[in-house]
Short mmCIF file of C-alpha atoms in Angstrom, two decimals:
data_model
loop_
_atom_site.label_atom_id
_atom_site.label_comp_id
_atom_site.label_asym_id
_atom_site.label_seq_id
_atom_site.Cartn_x
_atom_site.Cartn_y
_atom_site.Cartn_z
CA MET A 1 -8.58 -1.15 -23.26
CA ALA A 2 -7.61 1.05 -26.19
CA GLU A 3 -4.56 3.30 -25.90
CA ILE A 4 -4.10 6.60 -27.70
CA ASN A 5 -1.43 6.52 -30.43
CA VAL A 6 0.83 9.55 -29.83
CA THR A 7 3.22 8.90 -32.74
CA PRO A 8 1.47 11.30 -35.18
CA MET A 9 1.43 14.03 -32.55
CA VAL A 10 5.16 13.57 -31.85
CA ASP A 11 5.85 13.74 -35.61
CA VAL A 12 3.94 17.01 -35.91
CA MET A 13 5.71 18.48 -32.86
CA LEU A 14 9.15 17.58 -34.23
CA VAL A 15 8.31 19.18 -37.58
CA LEU A 16 7.16 22.34 -35.79
CA LEU A 17 10.33 22.35 -33.69
CA ILE A 18 12.49 22.12 -36.80
CA ILE A 19 10.54 24.91 -38.50
CA PHE A 20 11.01 27.21 -35.49
CA MET A 21 14.70 26.34 -35.22
CA VAL A 22 15.23 27.27 -38.87
CA ALA A 23 13.05 30.40 -38.77
CA ALA A 24 14.30 31.87 -35.46
CA PRO A 25 17.72 33.07 -36.72
CA LEU A 26 16.01 34.80 -39.64
CA LEU A 27 13.96 37.05 -37.38
CA VAL A 28 15.45 40.50 -36.90
CA THR A 29 14.37 42.42 -33.85
CA GLY A 30 14.63 46.11 -33.22
CA VAL A 31 13.56 49.30 -34.91
CA ALA A 32 13.51 49.24 -38.71
CA VAL A 33 15.92 51.81 -40.16
CA ASP A 34 17.28 52.46 -43.61
CA LEU A 35 21.06 52.32 -43.14
CA PRO A 36 23.21 54.68 -45.21
CA LYS A 37 25.56 53.36 -47.89
CA THR A 38 29.26 54.18 -47.45
CA ALA A 39 32.51 53.41 -49.20
CA ALA A 40 34.31 52.71 -45.92
CA LYS A 41 36.40 49.58 -45.72
CA ALA A 42 35.87 47.00 -43.01
CA LEU A 43 37.87 47.52 -39.85
CA PRO A 44 40.95 45.33 -39.64
CA SER A 45 40.46 42.17 -37.66
CA ASP A 46 42.38 42.00 -34.40
CA ASN A 47 42.43 38.23 -34.67
CA GLN A 48 45.36 38.29 -37.08
CA PRO A 49 48.69 38.61 -35.30
CA ILE A 50 51.28 41.18 -36.32
CA SER A 51 54.07 39.24 -38.04
CA ILE A 52 57.60 40.56 -37.55
CA THR A 53 60.53 38.93 -39.35
CA ILE A 54 64.28 39.43 -38.96
CA ASP A 55 66.47 37.69 -41.53
CA ALA A 56 70.05 36.42 -41.30
CA ARG A 57 71.38 39.88 -42.30
CA GLY A 58 69.43 41.57 -39.50
CA GLN A 59 66.87 43.26 -41.77
CA ARG A 60 63.56 43.78 -40.01
CA SER A 61 60.16 43.58 -41.65
CA ILE A 62 56.57 43.86 -40.58
CA GLY A 63 54.41 41.63 -42.73
CA ASP A 64 56.09 41.60 -46.15
CA GLU A 65 57.51 45.12 -45.91
CA VAL A 66 61.27 45.36 -45.22
CA MET A 67 62.17 48.63 -43.51
CA SER A 68 64.96 50.53 -41.77
CA ASP A 69 65.26 50.58 -37.99
CA ALA A 70 63.77 54.10 -37.76
CA ALA A 71 60.82 53.20 -39.99
CA PHE A 72 60.39 49.95 -38.05
CA ALA A 73 60.12 51.81 -34.73
CA ALA A 74 57.63 54.31 -36.18
CA ARG A 75 55.52 51.51 -37.68
CA LEU A 76 55.53 49.60 -34.37
CA THR A 77 54.30 52.70 -32.56
CA ALA A 78 51.56 53.24 -35.14
CA LEU A 79 50.45 49.61 -34.90
CA GLN A 80 50.39 49.76 -31.12
CA GLU A 81 48.23 52.89 -31.20
CA ALA A 82 45.89 51.37 -33.78
CA ARG A 83 45.53 47.87 -32.34
CA GLY A 84 46.33 48.35 -28.66
CA THR A 85 48.76 46.66 -26.32
CA ASP A 86 46.86 43.36 -26.36
CA ALA A 87 47.45 42.73 -30.08
CA ARG A 88 49.29 39.48 -30.73
CA VAL A 89 52.80 39.80 -32.17
CA VAL A 90 54.74 36.86 -33.62
CA ILE A 91 58.47 37.17 -34.24
CA ARG A 92 60.15 35.01 -36.86
CA ALA A 93 63.94 35.17 -36.46
CA ASP A 94 66.46 33.37 -38.68
CA ALA A 95 68.27 30.53 -36.89
CA ALA A 96 71.68 31.92 -37.94
CA LEU A 97 70.99 35.25 -36.24
CA PRO A 98 72.97 36.01 -33.04
CA TYR A 99 70.92 35.94 -29.86
CA GLY A 100 71.72 39.57 -29.12
CA GLN A 101 69.91 40.79 -32.23
CA VAL A 102 66.83 38.71 -31.40
CA ALA A 103 66.88 40.06 -27.83
CA ALA A 104 67.19 43.64 -29.14
CA LEU A 105 64.22 43.09 -31.46
CA LEU A 106 62.20 41.61 -28.62
CA ALA A 107 63.09 44.61 -26.44
CA ASP A 108 61.98 47.01 -29.21
CA VAL A 109 58.64 45.21 -29.59
CA THR A 110 57.88 45.04 -25.88
CA GLY A 111 59.20 48.59 -25.45
CA SER A 112 56.55 49.75 -27.93
CA GLY A 113 53.91 48.53 -25.49
CA PHE A 114 52.96 45.12 -26.88
CA THR A 115 52.37 42.52 -24.18
CA ARG A 116 51.43 39.41 -26.18
CA VAL A 117 54.66 38.52 -28.01
CA ALA A 118 55.64 35.03 -29.23
CA LEU A 119 58.70 33.60 -30.96
CA VAL A 120 58.04 31.23 -33.88
CA ASN A 121 60.15 28.10 -34.26
CA GLN A 122 60.14 24.77 -36.04
CA PRO A 123 59.78 21.66 -33.92
CA ARG A 124 62.89 19.53 -33.77
CA ALA A 125 62.64 16.08 -35.35
CA ILE A 126 62.83 13.33 -32.74
CA PRO A 127 64.89 10.30 -33.82
CA ALA A 128 62.83 7.12 -34.07
CA GLU A 129 65.26 5.14 -31.88
CA SER A 130 64.92 7.57 -28.97
CA GLY A 131 61.73 5.89 -27.77
CA VAL A 132 60.04 9.25 -27.24
CA GLU A 133 56.63 9.65 -28.83
CA PRO A 134 55.88 13.05 -30.42
CA ALA A 135 53.23 15.08 -28.61
CA GLY A 136 49.89 15.70 -30.25
#
């Protein structure tokens, strides 16, 4: 009894499947409109955290901009209004800085309304003879 060879049909179906998988993302649905051209910049991405640094002398900066305490508070308020309370904030404090200054900075940041605040540190090197394996 002769059996039907389905291999060519499977080959054709796989080729059609690949063609549809490639072509489907290219299809644009909706009403066709001619969008206006503008010179507006892209909105800032909320994925990037706000980086706050305080050096050994106690100077505060947001990003790369060093500023006075009054300017720092005003900038924090402006950032909170622009990005909302859920924006991520990372604080980089010098290791030689007294704890009280770091706590005051943390209080200023959370007092501005930010709720997602993290302190950046460097992991401590574990001596090889300790028998403890590093995580990761």
